[in-house]
Amino acid sequence: MARGEIVINQNNCRGCGYCQAFCKRGCIVMSEDKFNLLGYILPILADSDRCNACGVCGQMCPHFAIEVCKFIEN
Ligand code: SF4
Ligand code: SF4
């Protein structure tokens, strides 16, 4: 099974929360105290073990702030 990891470009993020809303595996949560330089609240990958690199979060981000990395386990 593929495992995933996401990289969030903090400067591009606008704190909309779409990534959290659309991750069906519940990997992403909006932080309560982490903001970017523009003052937007940032998402964090709270449970990377559950990420299967589906790519939905990256596709739904309106600001192209998420890169999804996919790892294949042997
Ligand atoms: S790649 Fe898929 S499973 Fe991983 S955080 Fe994004 S939406 Fe969730
Ligand atoms: S969808 Fe994109 S802009 Fe919105 S909170 Fe997630 S990373 Fe930030």
Coordinates of C-alpha atoms and ligand atoms in Angstrom, one line a residue:
M1 CA 0.0 0.0 0.0
A2 CA 1.2 3.5 -0.7
R3 CA 2.0 5.8 2.1
G4 CA 2.0 9.6 1.8
E5 CA 3.3 12.7 3.2
I6 CA 2.3 16.3 2.5
V7 CA 4.4 19.4 2.3
I8 CA 2.6 22.6 2.9
N9 CA 3.9 25.8 1.4
Q10 CA 3.0 28.0 4.3
N11 CA 3.4 31.3 2.4
N12 CA 0.7 30.2 -0.1
C13 CA -1.8 29.0 2.4
R14 CA -4.9 31.2 3.1
G15 CA -6.3 29.1 5.9
C16 CA -9.5 28.1 4.2
G17 CA -9.6 24.6 5.6
Y18 CA -10.5 22.8 2.4
C19 CA -7.7 20.4 2.8
Q20 CA -9.0 19.4 6.2
A21 CA -12.5 19.2 5.0
F22 CA -11.7 17.0 2.0
C23 CA -9.2 14.6 3.5
K24 CA -11.4 11.5 4.0
R25 CA -8.8 9.9 6.2
G26 CA -8.7 12.6 8.7
C27 CA -5.0 13.3 8.4
I28 CA -5.2 17.1 8.3
V29 CA -6.3 19.4 11.1
M30 CA -6.2 23.2 11.2
S31 CA -3.8 24.2 14.0
E32 CA -4.9 26.5 16.8
D33 CA -1.8 28.4 17.2
K34 CA 0.3 28.2 14.0
F35 CA 0.0 31.1 11.6
N36 CA 1.9 32.1 8.4
L37 CA 3.4 35.6 8.0
L38 CA 0.2 36.9 6.5
G39 CA -1.7 35.8 9.7
Y40 CA -3.6 32.9 8.2
I41 CA -4.1 29.8 10.4
L42 CA -2.2 26.9 9.0
P43 CA -3.1 23.2 8.6
I44 CA -0.9 20.5 9.9
L45 CA -0.6 16.8 9.0
A46 CA -1.7 15.4 12.3
D47 CA -1.7 11.7 11.4
S48 CA 0.8 10.9 8.6
D49 CA 0.4 7.2 9.2
R50 CA -3.1 7.4 7.7
C51 CA -2.1 9.3 4.6
N52 CA -2.3 7.2 1.5
A53 CA -1.1 9.9 -0.9
C54 CA -4.5 10.1 -2.6
G55 CA -3.7 13.7 -3.6
V56 CA -7.2 15.1 -2.9
C57 CA -5.9 17.8 -0.5
G58 CA -3.5 19.1 -3.1
Q59 CA -6.2 19.1 -5.7
M60 CA -8.7 20.9 -3.6
C61 CA -6.3 23.6 -2.3
P62 CA -7.2 26.8 -4.2
H63 CA -3.8 28.3 -3.6
F64 CA -1.6 25.3 -4.7
A65 CA -0.1 25.2 -1.3
I66 CA 0.1 21.4 -0.9
E67 CA 2.5 19.0 -2.5
V68 CA 1.8 15.3 -2.0
C69 CA 4.7 12.8 -1.8
K70 CA 4.0 9.2 -2.3
F71 CA 6.0 6.3 -0.9
I72 CA 5.7 2.7 -2.0
E73 CA 6.2 0.2 0.7
N74 CA 7.8 -3.1 -0.3
Ligands
SF4_1 S1 -3.0 12.9 0.3 FE1 -5.1 12.2 0.7 S2 -4.9 11.0 2.6 FE2 -3.0 12.3 2.4 S3 -3.5 14.1 3.6 FE3 -4.0 14.5 1.4 S4 -6.2 14.1 1.3 FE4 -5.5 13.1 3.2
SF4_2 S1 -6.7 24.2 1.3 FE1 -4.7 25.2 0.9 S2 -5.1 27.3 1.4 FE2 -6.7 26.1 2.3 S3 -6.0 25.7 4.4 FE3 -5.4 24.0 3.1 S4 -3.3 24.5 2.5 FE4 -4.2 26.4 3.2

